[in-house]
Short mmCIF file of C-alpha atoms in Angstrom, two decimals:
data_model
loop_
_atom_site.label_atom_id
_atom_site.label_comp_id
_atom_site.label_asym_id
_atom_site.label_seq_id
_atom_site.Cartn_x
_atom_site.Cartn_y
_atom_site.Cartn_z
CA MET A 152 -99.10 -14.54 12.08
CA ALA A 153 -101.16 -17.35 10.53
CA ILE A 154 -104.03 -16.37 8.34
CA ALA A 155 -107.01 -18.22 9.70
CA SER A 156 -110.17 -19.10 7.90
CA PRO A 157 -112.40 -16.03 7.61
CA SER A 158 -114.14 -15.40 10.90
CA THR A 159 -117.64 -14.16 11.34
CA SER A 160 -116.36 -10.64 11.81
CA SER A 161 -114.24 -10.68 8.67
CA ILE A 162 -117.18 -11.88 6.60
CA ALA A 163 -119.56 -9.47 8.26
CA ALA A 164 -117.15 -6.59 7.67
CA THR A 165 -117.58 -7.13 3.93
CA LEU A 166 -121.32 -7.50 4.25
CA SER A 167 -122.50 -4.22 5.72
CA TYR A 168 -126.23 -3.75 5.36
CA THR A 169 -126.90 -2.24 1.93
CA HIS A 170 -130.01 -1.50 -0.12
CA TYR A 171 -129.92 -2.43 -3.77
CA ASP A 172 -132.16 -0.97 -6.42
CA SER A 173 -134.24 -3.54 -8.21
CA PRO A 174 -132.34 -4.70 -11.33
CA ARG A 175 -133.88 -4.70 -14.75
CA HIS A 176 -134.86 -8.36 -14.58
CA GLY A 177 -134.95 -8.71 -10.79
CA ARG A 178 -137.87 -9.50 -8.55
CA VAL A 179 -138.80 -7.93 -5.23
CA SER A 180 -138.51 -10.13 -2.15
CA PRO A 181 -141.57 -10.50 0.10
CA LEU A 182 -139.51 -8.69 2.74
CA PRO A 183 -140.21 -4.94 2.34
CA GLY A 184 -137.30 -2.77 1.30
CA LEU A 185 -135.05 -5.62 0.23
CA ARG A 186 -134.19 -6.12 -3.40
CA SER A 187 -132.63 -8.90 -5.41
CA SER A 188 -129.33 -8.07 -7.08
CA VAL A 189 -129.55 -11.31 -9.07
CA PRO A 190 -132.32 -11.91 -11.60
CA CYS A 191 -134.44 -14.92 -10.66
CA ARG A 192 -135.35 -17.47 -13.28
CA LEU A 193 -138.05 -19.79 -12.05
CA PRO A 194 -137.30 -23.49 -12.49
CA PRO A 195 -139.98 -25.88 -13.74
CA ARG A 196 -142.47 -28.03 -11.87
CA LEU A 197 -141.74 -29.87 -8.66
CA THR A 198 -142.93 -33.45 -8.32
CA VAL A 199 -143.36 -35.35 -5.08
CA SER A 200 -142.29 -38.95 -5.49
CA SER A 201 -140.37 -41.80 -3.93
CA ARG A 202 -136.58 -41.81 -3.59
CA PHE A 203 -134.62 -42.56 -6.76
CA TYR A 204 -131.16 -42.89 -8.28
CA SER A 205 -129.19 -43.70 -5.17
CA SER A 206 -126.76 -46.44 -4.20
CA LYS A 207 -128.70 -46.81 -0.96
CA PRO A 208 -131.74 -49.10 -1.00
CA SER A 209 -135.09 -47.34 -1.10
CA SER A 210 -136.59 -49.51 1.63
CA GLY A 211 -135.44 -51.11 4.83
CA SER A 212 -133.71 -49.54 7.79
CA VAL A 213 -131.09 -47.53 5.93
CA PHE A 214 -133.40 -44.65 5.05
CA PRO A 215 -136.13 -43.32 7.31
CA GLU A 216 -139.65 -43.05 5.90
CA ASP A 217 -139.52 -39.26 5.92
CA HIS A 218 -136.36 -38.86 3.82
CA PHE A 219 -136.58 -35.71 1.72
CA GLU A 220 -134.73 -34.45 -1.35
CA LEU A 221 -135.20 -31.43 -3.62
CA HIS A 222 -134.03 -31.45 -7.24
CA TYR A 223 -134.38 -29.58 -10.51
CA SER A 224 -135.40 -31.04 -13.84
CA PHE A 225 -132.99 -31.04 -16.74
CA PRO A 226 -133.40 -28.01 -18.99
CA SER A 227 -133.79 -28.72 -22.67
CA TYR A 228 -130.35 -28.67 -24.28
CA SER A 229 -129.12 -30.09 -27.53
CA ARG A 230 -127.37 -33.35 -26.76
CA SER A 231 -123.89 -32.29 -27.83
CA THR A 232 -121.58 -34.32 -25.62
CA LYS A 233 -118.07 -33.14 -24.88
CA ALA A 234 -115.04 -34.71 -23.25
CA ALA A 235 -114.07 -33.74 -19.71
CA PRO A 236 -110.42 -32.63 -19.39
CA VAL A 237 -108.67 -33.64 -16.17
CA PHE A 238 -106.59 -31.37 -13.95
CA VAL A 239 -104.43 -32.47 -11.00
CA THR A 240 -104.09 -30.38 -7.85
CA LEU A 241 -100.58 -29.94 -6.46
CA THR A 242 -99.81 -30.45 -2.78
CA PRO A 243 -100.35 -27.38 -0.56
CA ASP A 244 -96.60 -27.09 0.10
CA ALA A 245 -95.55 -26.94 -3.58
CA VAL A 246 -94.22 -23.50 -2.61
CA ASN A 247 -92.66 -23.36 0.84
CA LEU A 248 -93.27 -20.74 3.53
CA MET A 249 -90.38 -18.66 2.19
CA GLY A 250 -92.01 -18.45 -1.23
CA GLN A 251 -89.70 -20.89 -3.01
CA MET A 252 -90.70 -23.72 -5.34
CA LYS A 253 -89.91 -27.11 -3.79
CA ARG A 254 -88.33 -30.14 -5.49
CA LYS A 255 -87.90 -28.58 -8.94
CA LYS A 256 -86.48 -31.66 -10.67
CA ALA A 257 -89.11 -33.99 -9.24
CA MET A 258 -91.82 -31.49 -10.13
CA GLY A 259 -90.60 -31.33 -13.72
CA ALA A 260 -90.56 -35.11 -14.05
CA SER A 261 -94.05 -35.32 -12.56
CA PHE A 262 -95.37 -32.71 -14.98
CA MET A 263 -93.96 -34.61 -17.95
CA ALA A 264 -95.64 -37.80 -16.71
CA LEU A 265 -98.96 -36.03 -16.35
CA MET A 266 -98.64 -34.62 -19.83
CA ALA A 267 -97.91 -38.07 -21.25
CA ALA A 268 -100.97 -39.46 -19.46
CA GLY A 269 -103.23 -36.97 -21.20
CA VAL A 270 -103.82 -34.65 -18.24
CA GLU A 271 -104.93 -31.18 -19.32
CA GLY A 272 -103.21 -29.23 -16.57
CA ILE A 273 -102.46 -28.60 -12.92
CA ILE A 274 -104.11 -26.65 -10.11
CA ILE A 275 -101.96 -24.61 -7.75
CA GLU A 276 -103.17 -22.94 -4.56
CA VAL A 277 -101.64 -19.46 -4.38
CA TRP A 278 -101.52 -18.80 -0.66
CA TRP A 279 -102.07 -15.26 0.52
CA GLY A 280 -100.16 -16.03 3.71
CA ILE A 281 -97.06 -16.92 1.68
CA VAL A 282 -97.18 -14.28 -1.03
CA GLU A 283 -97.90 -11.31 1.25
CA ARG A 284 -95.97 -12.61 4.26
CA GLU A 285 -93.62 -9.63 4.62
CA GLY A 286 -96.23 -6.91 5.02
CA PRO A 287 -99.16 -5.06 3.45
CA ARG A 288 -98.95 -4.93 -0.35
CA VAL A 289 -95.50 -6.52 -0.35
CA TYR A 290 -95.95 -9.48 -2.68
CA ASP A 291 -93.51 -12.27 -3.54
CA TRP A 292 -94.73 -14.40 -6.47
CA SER A 293 -91.38 -15.99 -7.33
CA GLY A 294 -92.17 -19.59 -6.35
CA TYR A 295 -95.51 -19.53 -8.15
CA LEU A 296 -94.00 -17.94 -11.24
CA ASP A 297 -91.51 -20.82 -11.36
CA ILE A 298 -94.29 -23.40 -11.22
CA VAL A 299 -96.43 -21.71 -13.87
CA ASP A 300 -93.41 -21.33 -16.16
CA LEU A 301 -92.46 -24.99 -15.69
CA ALA A 302 -96.01 -26.17 -16.36
CA GLY A 303 -96.13 -24.12 -19.55
CA ARG A 304 -92.86 -25.56 -20.80
CA CYS A 305 -94.22 -29.07 -20.11
CA GLY A 306 -97.34 -28.35 -22.14
CA LEU A 307 -99.74 -28.18 -19.18
CA LYS A 308 -102.41 -25.59 -18.46
CA VAL A 309 -102.69 -24.01 -15.01
CA ARG A 310 -105.61 -23.16 -12.77
CA ALA A 311 -104.68 -20.84 -9.93
CA VAL A 312 -106.64 -20.81 -6.69
CA MET A 313 -106.65 -17.47 -4.89
CA ALA A 314 -106.28 -19.09 -1.45
CA PHE A 315 -107.28 -16.54 1.17
CA HIS A 316 -107.77 -19.13 3.92
CA GLN A 317 -105.16 -20.55 6.31
CA CYS A 318 -101.63 -21.39 5.22
CA GLY A 319 -98.27 -20.11 6.38
CA ARG A 320 -97.58 -16.74 7.90
CA GLY A 321 -99.41 -13.65 6.85
CA PRO A 322 -99.54 -9.97 7.75
CA ASP A 323 -101.84 -8.62 10.43
CA ASP A 324 -104.61 -6.95 8.44
CA SER A 325 -106.26 -5.10 11.31
CA PRO A 326 -104.28 -1.79 11.19
CA TRP A 327 -104.12 -1.48 7.45
CA GLY A 328 -107.17 0.51 6.80
CA ARG A 329 -108.34 -2.02 4.18
CA SER A 330 -111.48 -4.10 4.22
CA PRO A 331 -111.11 -7.83 3.46
CA ILE A 332 -112.52 -7.27 -0.03
CA GLN A 333 -109.97 -4.52 -0.64
CA ALA A 334 -107.13 -6.74 0.57
CA TYR A 335 -108.29 -9.60 -1.65
CA SER A 336 -108.69 -7.24 -4.61
CA ASP A 337 -105.17 -5.85 -4.15
CA PHE A 338 -103.85 -9.42 -4.09
CA MET A 339 -105.68 -10.43 -7.28
CA ARG A 340 -104.73 -7.22 -9.06
CA ASP A 341 -101.04 -7.72 -8.32
CA PHE A 342 -101.35 -11.36 -9.44
CA ARG A 343 -102.80 -10.17 -12.74
CA GLU A 344 -99.91 -7.77 -13.35
CA ASN A 345 -97.17 -10.29 -12.48
CA PHE A 346 -98.69 -13.18 -14.45
CA ARG A 347 -100.06 -11.16 -17.34
CA LYS A 348 -98.06 -12.94 -20.04
CA TYR A 349 -99.42 -16.32 -18.88
CA LEU A 350 -103.08 -15.34 -18.53
CA GLY A 351 -105.27 -16.94 -21.17
CA VAL A 352 -102.30 -18.88 -22.54
CA VAL A 353 -100.94 -21.05 -19.72
CA ILE A 354 -103.21 -19.91 -16.89
CA THR A 355 -106.71 -20.66 -18.15
CA GLY A 356 -108.65 -20.62 -14.88
CA ILE A 357 -108.72 -18.78 -11.55
CA GLN A 358 -110.72 -19.91 -8.54
CA VAL A 359 -111.54 -17.16 -6.05
CA GLY A 360 -111.41 -18.15 -2.39
CA MET A 361 -114.64 -17.07 -0.71
CA GLY A 362 -114.49 -18.52 2.79
CA PRO A 363 -113.24 -21.45 4.87
CA ALA A 364 -111.32 -23.95 2.72
CA GLY A 365 -111.92 -21.54 -0.16
CA GLU A 366 -115.64 -22.35 -0.24
CA LEU A 367 -118.55 -19.92 -0.27
CA ARG A 368 -119.92 -20.66 3.21
CA TYR A 369 -119.83 -19.52 6.80
CA PRO A 370 -117.31 -21.11 9.20
CA SER A 371 -120.17 -22.89 10.98
CA CYS A 372 -117.72 -25.50 12.18
CA PRO A 373 -113.93 -25.82 11.85
CA SER A 374 -112.91 -27.05 8.39
CA GLU A 375 -110.96 -30.02 9.77
CA LYS A 376 -114.16 -31.38 11.34
CA LEU A 377 -115.77 -31.79 7.94
CA SER A 378 -113.52 -34.76 7.10
CA ARG A 379 -113.88 -36.62 10.39
CA VAL A 380 -116.00 -39.72 10.79
CA TRP A 381 -118.01 -38.21 13.64
CA ARG A 382 -119.25 -35.42 11.37
CA ILE A 383 -122.39 -37.53 10.89
CA ARG A 384 -124.20 -35.55 13.60
CA GLU A 385 -122.51 -32.19 13.08
CA LEU A 386 -125.18 -29.49 13.04
CA GLY A 387 -122.90 -26.47 12.90
CA GLU A 388 -123.52 -23.16 14.62
CA PHE A 389 -124.99 -19.97 13.18
CA GLN A 390 -122.37 -17.23 12.72
CA CYS A 391 -124.37 -14.12 13.46
CA TYR A 392 -123.27 -12.87 16.86
CA ASP A 393 -120.58 -10.25 16.24
CA LYS A 394 -121.52 -6.56 16.22
CA TYR A 395 -121.62 -6.29 12.43
CA MET A 396 -123.96 -9.21 11.86
CA LEU A 397 -126.19 -8.23 14.80
CA ALA A 398 -126.45 -4.68 13.48
CA ALA A 399 -127.42 -5.93 10.02
CA LEU A 400 -129.97 -8.36 11.46
CA ASN A 401 -131.45 -5.67 13.68
CA ALA A 402 -131.78 -3.23 10.77
CA CYS A 403 -133.50 -5.85 8.63
CA ALA A 404 -135.93 -6.79 11.40
CA GLN A 405 -136.80 -3.17 12.07
CA GLU A 406 -137.49 -2.55 8.41
CA ILE A 407 -140.23 -5.17 8.35
CA GLY A 408 -141.62 -4.02 11.68
CA MET A 409 -140.48 -7.05 13.71
CA ARG A 410 -137.89 -5.59 16.08
CA GLU A 411 -137.96 -8.66 18.33
CA TRP A 412 -136.63 -10.80 15.46
CA GLY A 413 -133.41 -8.79 15.26
CA ARG A 414 -131.99 -9.40 18.72
CA GLY A 415 -129.88 -12.45 17.91
CA GLY A 416 -129.76 -15.86 16.31
CA PRO A 417 -132.45 -18.54 16.58
CA LEU A 418 -133.28 -20.00 19.97
CA GLY A 419 -133.29 -23.77 20.30
CA ALA A 420 -130.72 -24.44 17.57
CA GLY A 421 -128.91 -26.94 19.80
CA ASN A 422 -125.19 -27.60 19.81
CA LEU A 423 -122.74 -29.00 17.30
CA MET A 424 -123.32 -32.68 17.99
CA GLN A 425 -126.99 -32.74 18.97
CA ASN A 426 -129.65 -34.78 17.20
CA PRO A 427 -131.66 -32.24 15.15
CA GLU A 428 -134.95 -33.82 16.25
CA GLU A 429 -134.03 -32.90 19.83
CA THR A 430 -133.77 -29.19 18.97
CA ASN A 431 -136.65 -26.74 18.76
CA PHE A 432 -135.33 -25.03 15.64
CA PHE A 433 -134.20 -27.95 13.42
CA LYS A 434 -136.70 -30.68 14.26
CA SER A 435 -139.15 -31.68 11.52
CA ASP A 436 -141.88 -29.35 12.78
CA GLY A 437 -139.43 -26.85 14.23
CA SER A 438 -139.29 -23.08 13.98
CA TRP A 439 -137.12 -23.18 10.84
CA ASN A 440 -140.40 -23.38 8.91
CA THR A 441 -142.21 -20.56 10.70
CA PRO A 442 -142.40 -16.93 9.53
CA TYR A 443 -139.57 -16.08 11.95
CA GLY A 444 -137.41 -18.98 10.75
CA GLN A 445 -137.95 -18.04 7.12
CA PHE A 446 -137.08 -14.42 7.85
CA PHE A 447 -133.88 -15.31 9.67
CA LEU A 448 -132.68 -17.90 7.16
CA GLU A 449 -133.37 -15.59 4.21
CA TRP A 450 -131.38 -12.85 5.91
CA TYR A 451 -128.54 -15.17 6.98
CA SER A 452 -128.08 -16.86 3.62
CA GLY A 453 -128.59 -13.55 1.83
CA MET A 454 -125.67 -12.01 3.68
CA LEU A 455 -123.51 -14.86 2.41
CA LEU A 456 -124.75 -14.24 -1.14
CA LEU A 457 -123.87 -10.55 -0.84
CA HIS A 458 -120.37 -11.50 0.30
CA GLY A 459 -120.08 -13.84 -2.68
CA GLU A 460 -121.38 -11.22 -5.08
CA ARG A 461 -118.82 -8.65 -3.94
CA LEU A 462 -116.01 -11.13 -4.54
CA CYS A 463 -117.49 -12.13 -7.90
CA MET A 464 -117.72 -8.48 -8.89
CA ALA A 465 -114.13 -7.79 -7.82
CA ALA A 466 -112.74 -10.81 -9.67
CA ASP A 467 -114.79 -10.07 -12.78
CA THR A 468 -113.51 -6.49 -12.88
CA ILE A 469 -109.87 -7.44 -12.29
CA PHE A 470 -109.62 -10.36 -14.73
CA TRP A 471 -111.97 -9.06 -17.42
CA GLY A 472 -110.39 -9.44 -20.86
CA THR A 473 -107.50 -11.65 -19.72
CA GLY A 474 -108.91 -14.83 -21.24
CA VAL A 475 -109.18 -16.77 -17.97
CA LYS A 476 -112.31 -18.47 -16.63
CA ILE A 477 -113.25 -17.53 -13.06
CA SER A 478 -114.72 -20.12 -10.70
CA ALA A 479 -116.05 -20.41 -7.16
CA LYS A 480 -116.46 -23.42 -4.89
CA VAL A 481 -119.48 -24.65 -2.95
CA ALA A 482 -119.10 -26.95 0.05
CA ALA A 483 -120.46 -30.51 -0.03
CA ILE A 484 -122.40 -30.61 3.25
CA HIS A 485 -124.64 -33.65 2.99
CA TRP A 486 -124.79 -35.43 6.35
CA HIS A 487 -128.27 -34.17 7.26
CA TYR A 488 -129.49 -33.96 3.67
CA GLY A 489 -132.26 -36.50 4.27
CA THR A 490 -133.98 -34.46 6.97
CA LYS A 491 -136.62 -31.79 6.42
CA SER A 492 -134.54 -28.89 7.75
CA HIS A 493 -131.01 -29.76 6.47
CA PRO A 494 -129.44 -28.16 9.60
CA SER A 495 -125.77 -28.42 8.59
CA GLU A 496 -126.49 -26.65 5.33
CA LEU A 497 -128.52 -23.94 7.03
CA THR A 498 -125.78 -23.05 9.53
CA ALA A 499 -123.24 -22.96 6.67
CA GLY A 500 -125.40 -20.35 4.91
CA TYR A 501 -127.19 -22.53 2.36
CA TYR A 502 -130.94 -22.03 2.81
CA ASN A 503 -131.66 -25.48 1.45
CA THR A 504 -134.47 -27.56 2.93
CA SER A 505 -136.96 -30.20 1.83
CA ILE A 506 -139.20 -27.42 0.46
CA ARG A 507 -136.70 -24.79 -0.68
CA ASP A 508 -133.66 -24.91 -2.97
CA GLY A 509 -130.64 -23.09 -1.55
CA TYR A 510 -128.26 -23.82 -4.43
CA PHE A 511 -130.24 -22.32 -7.29
CA PRO A 512 -129.56 -18.71 -6.07
CA ILE A 513 -125.83 -19.50 -5.92
CA ALA A 514 -125.90 -20.88 -9.45
CA GLN A 515 -127.78 -17.76 -10.58
CA LEU A 516 -125.14 -15.54 -8.97
CA LEU A 517 -122.32 -17.33 -10.79
CA ALA A 518 -124.25 -17.20 -14.05
CA LYS A 519 -124.59 -13.44 -13.69
CA TYR A 520 -120.79 -13.10 -13.68
CA ARG A 521 -120.16 -15.89 -16.22
CA MET A 522 -118.38 -17.96 -13.58
CA THR A 523 -117.85 -21.69 -13.18
CA LEU A 524 -119.17 -23.71 -10.24
CA CYS A 525 -116.74 -26.06 -8.49
CA CYS A 526 -117.93 -28.80 -6.13
CA THR A 527 -116.67 -32.03 -4.62
CA CYS A 528 -118.36 -35.35 -3.78
CA PHE A 529 -118.28 -36.83 -7.29
CA ASP A 530 -116.63 -39.97 -5.92
CA VAL A 531 -118.91 -40.69 -2.94
CA GLN A 532 -121.89 -43.05 -2.94
CA ASP A 533 -124.82 -42.97 -0.53
CA SER A 534 -124.06 -46.60 0.33
CA GLU A 535 -120.77 -45.47 1.90
CA GLU A 536 -122.78 -43.48 4.45
CA GLU A 537 -124.47 -46.48 6.05
CA VAL A 538 -123.64 -45.29 9.58
CA ASN A 539 -125.60 -42.11 8.90
CA PRO A 540 -129.03 -42.80 7.37
CA ASN A 541 -129.73 -39.11 6.77
CA SER A 542 -126.62 -38.50 4.68
CA SER A 543 -126.90 -38.35 0.90
CA PRO A 544 -123.84 -37.13 -1.03
CA GLU A 545 -125.49 -38.32 -4.24
CA GLY A 546 -128.66 -36.39 -3.53
CA PHE A 547 -126.71 -33.23 -2.71
CA LEU A 548 -124.57 -33.50 -5.82
CA ARG A 549 -127.50 -34.20 -8.09
CA GLN A 550 -129.34 -31.13 -6.84
CA LEU A 551 -126.29 -28.90 -7.27
CA ILE A 552 -125.48 -30.23 -10.74
CA LEU A 553 -129.01 -29.76 -12.01
CA ALA A 554 -129.16 -26.21 -10.63
CA ALA A 555 -125.92 -25.51 -12.51
CA ARG A 556 -127.33 -26.98 -15.69
CA TRP A 557 -130.56 -25.06 -15.40
CA CYS A 558 -128.60 -21.79 -15.01
CA GLY A 559 -126.31 -22.70 -17.89
CA ILE A 560 -122.98 -22.45 -16.06
CA SER A 561 -119.84 -24.53 -16.49
CA LEU A 562 -118.90 -27.07 -13.85
CA GLU A 563 -115.69 -28.32 -12.24
CA GLY A 564 -115.98 -31.61 -10.37
CA GLU A 565 -113.64 -32.84 -7.64
CA ILE A 566 -113.12 -35.93 -5.55
CA SER A 567 -113.81 -35.42 -1.86
CA VAL A 568 -110.70 -37.18 -0.54
CA ALA A 569 -107.40 -38.32 -2.04
CA LYS A 570 -108.32 -41.86 -3.05
CA LEU A 571 -107.82 -43.59 -6.37
CA ASP A 572 -109.63 -46.89 -5.95
CA GLU A 573 -111.71 -48.42 -8.73
CA PRO A 574 -115.18 -47.82 -7.17
CA SER A 575 -114.38 -44.14 -6.67
CA MET A 576 -113.27 -43.68 -10.26
CA LYS A 577 -116.40 -45.42 -11.55
CA GLN A 578 -118.58 -43.24 -9.34
CA VAL A 579 -116.90 -40.11 -10.71
CA ILE A 580 -117.82 -41.11 -14.28
CA LYS A 581 -121.37 -41.96 -13.22
CA SER A 582 -121.78 -38.61 -11.46
CA SER A 583 -120.15 -36.69 -14.31
CA ARG A 584 -122.74 -38.02 -16.75
CA LEU A 585 -125.42 -36.07 -14.88
CA TYR A 586 -123.87 -32.91 -16.30
CA SER A 587 -121.90 -33.88 -19.41
CA ALA A 588 -124.46 -36.16 -21.03
CA GLY A 589 -127.03 -33.39 -21.06
CA GLY A 590 -125.12 -31.17 -23.46
CA GLY A 591 -124.67 -28.29 -21.04
CA GLN A 592 -121.70 -25.95 -20.71
CA SER A 593 -118.12 -27.16 -20.35
CA PHE A 594 -117.28 -29.74 -17.71
CA SER A 595 -113.86 -30.64 -16.31
CA PHE A 596 -112.57 -32.63 -13.40
CA ASN A 597 -109.99 -31.97 -10.69
CA VAL A 598 -108.08 -34.82 -9.05
CA VAL A 599 -106.85 -34.07 -5.53
CA ARG A 600 -103.83 -34.39 -5.21
CA MET A 601 -100.52 -35.04 -6.96
CA SER A 602 -98.46 -37.08 -4.49
CA LYS A 603 -96.06 -39.99 -4.57
CA HIS A 604 -99.02 -42.36 -4.20
CA LEU A 605 -100.42 -41.18 -7.53
CA PHE A 606 -97.33 -42.46 -9.32
CA GLU A 607 -97.30 -45.90 -7.69
CA SER A 608 -97.78 -48.48 -10.42
CA HIS A 609 -101.24 -49.75 -9.42
CA ASN A 610 -102.60 -46.23 -8.85
CA TRP A 611 -100.96 -44.83 -11.96
CA THR A 612 -102.46 -47.51 -14.18
CA ARG A 613 -105.92 -46.84 -12.78
CA PHE A 614 -105.42 -43.08 -13.03
CA THR A 615 -104.26 -43.05 -16.65
CA ARG A 616 -107.22 -45.25 -17.61
CA PHE A 617 -109.52 -42.79 -15.84
CA VAL A 618 -107.98 -39.83 -17.71
CA LYS A 619 -108.55 -41.58 -21.04
CA GLN A 620 -112.17 -42.28 -20.16
CA MET A 621 -112.84 -38.69 -19.12
CA SER A 622 -111.11 -37.40 -22.26
CA ASN A 623 -113.32 -39.53 -24.52
CA ALA A 624 -116.65 -37.89 -25.35
CA ARG A 625 -118.24 -41.30 -25.92
CA THR A 626 -117.94 -41.96 -22.18
CA PHE A 627 -120.75 -39.45 -21.65
CA GLN A 628 -123.03 -40.47 -24.51
CA ALA A 629 -125.10 -42.93 -22.45
CA LYS A 630 -128.69 -41.72 -22.29
CA LEU A 631 -130.05 -40.84 -18.89
CA ASP A 632 -133.27 -42.50 -17.76
CA SER A 633 -136.07 -40.05 -18.46
CA LYS A 634 -137.49 -40.66 -15.00
CA ARG A 635 -134.24 -39.40 -13.56
CA SER A 636 -134.53 -36.24 -15.60
CA GLU A 637 -137.50 -34.96 -13.65
CA LEU A 638 -137.57 -32.73 -10.65
CA PHE A 639 -138.24 -34.74 -7.51
CA LEU A 640 -139.07 -33.79 -3.98
CA SER A 641 -138.61 -37.29 -2.61
CA SER A 642 -140.71 -38.64 0.23
CA SER A 643 -141.78 -42.25 0.48
CA SER A 644 -145.06 -41.19 2.07
CA ALA A 645 -146.02 -38.57 -0.56
CA SER A 646 -147.43 -38.99 -4.05
CA SER A 647 -149.08 -35.75 -5.14
CA GLU A 648 -147.84 -32.97 -7.41
CA ILE A 649 -147.16 -29.45 -6.26
CA GLN A 650 -146.37 -26.33 -8.21
CA LEU A 651 -143.25 -24.35 -7.30
CA SER A 652 -144.40 -20.92 -6.18
CA GLU A 653 -142.46 -17.68 -6.54
CA ARG A 654 -142.28 -17.56 -2.76
CA THR A 655 -140.31 -20.83 -2.80
CA CYS A 656 -137.87 -19.49 -5.38
CA ILE A 657 -137.03 -16.11 -3.82
CA LEU A 658 -133.36 -15.38 -3.48
CA VAL A 659 -132.67 -15.88 0.21
CA ILE A 660 -132.33 -12.21 1.24
CA HIS A 661 -132.00 -9.55 -1.41
#
């Protein structure tokens, strides 16, 4: 049986409605009875200004007049610039469905070439559906042990991705008597025991899969749709209609005395491909920005945060003291970033709008567990999104990077698709400077993926030059324009300053 991306019910099963006591440094949400399990550090001032730092022109027909962005200012760090080591992700079938390492001789030769090029290490997706294919708690790590051992002998480090999303055949989890979190914890615990001698020595990083495609988000639309050209109008759909989510929503609504708000998801949210301005919920003056909309979106995104926190807590407990760095991945959903409501982000569980930052709470969560944030889109320019005037991969990435810097967490960058052209490599370096040049925590970069095309002469020459640039600290010593170091809420029609209130910074639902 194939292991599909986590469904609404599987996520909801791990997110049963729970009260948390207020933590020592936490802050109470405006919603009665709900507490924050993550301390909230208020970011600095918001400034309303015109659009900046984008490869798209600021005037003309490409951007509408009401294009909105929300960003954080750079925190004050010492300007100690570090190099950015490069890792290369292996193909998903590096271990076949029977758990065996594929093409051992070719793999060894490839590893030696990567080592000679100055690559720091490799990334291997450890598929739950392959390892636990025979039955509950019956694990076969043999193929992955072979790869880790080979990488170590070639002088490469390894980052292992705990891939709990779809690949291969997996056991039917329904009759086990285990929750998803318990099943994932059992998997990670057995991984720790079988790879103990490599942890902190060869295996230096572990990324915990938290949802579809390994990302912390709801399956608001199938993962394969995210890479299609017609995604430009993809709104996504709220995932709140199974019995677990409805019960949690109903309980939350009753607690604040608004029973009618707990009967289901928002009305007028449209369909997957609808123009957001034609929907009652997502349009500029829609119900997303009413008391009901704020209540629902805080609850919806808060449930996702609770799911993420439980996985963070499990991983932190299991791998504590092993010497590995734990990371989590956030999806790059940017095709409605220039609108007020950011509908595609909202349905994915990121309560990020033109007036509210949805990524700062995620960065805070990872900071609480000393985890690294992984995100893609480092290679994409706004100018590549000409067919979609509301899309802004650069705006999304800038906001996420600055939230990570403000919270003081390490960052792993990735390219969004497997391309090695010169403009993409230059854009990666440009985007990487937003984090590395500020003297924050450690930064590294993941190239997706190692294939025969990587080793073709023209691609290999470009790739090795890129690795040398990323490995040279002087690449990131260029000073950033001070105007780009401010916090902007961009709107071509606005020019006044506003102060970020505590209400704006509350942690979705707590």
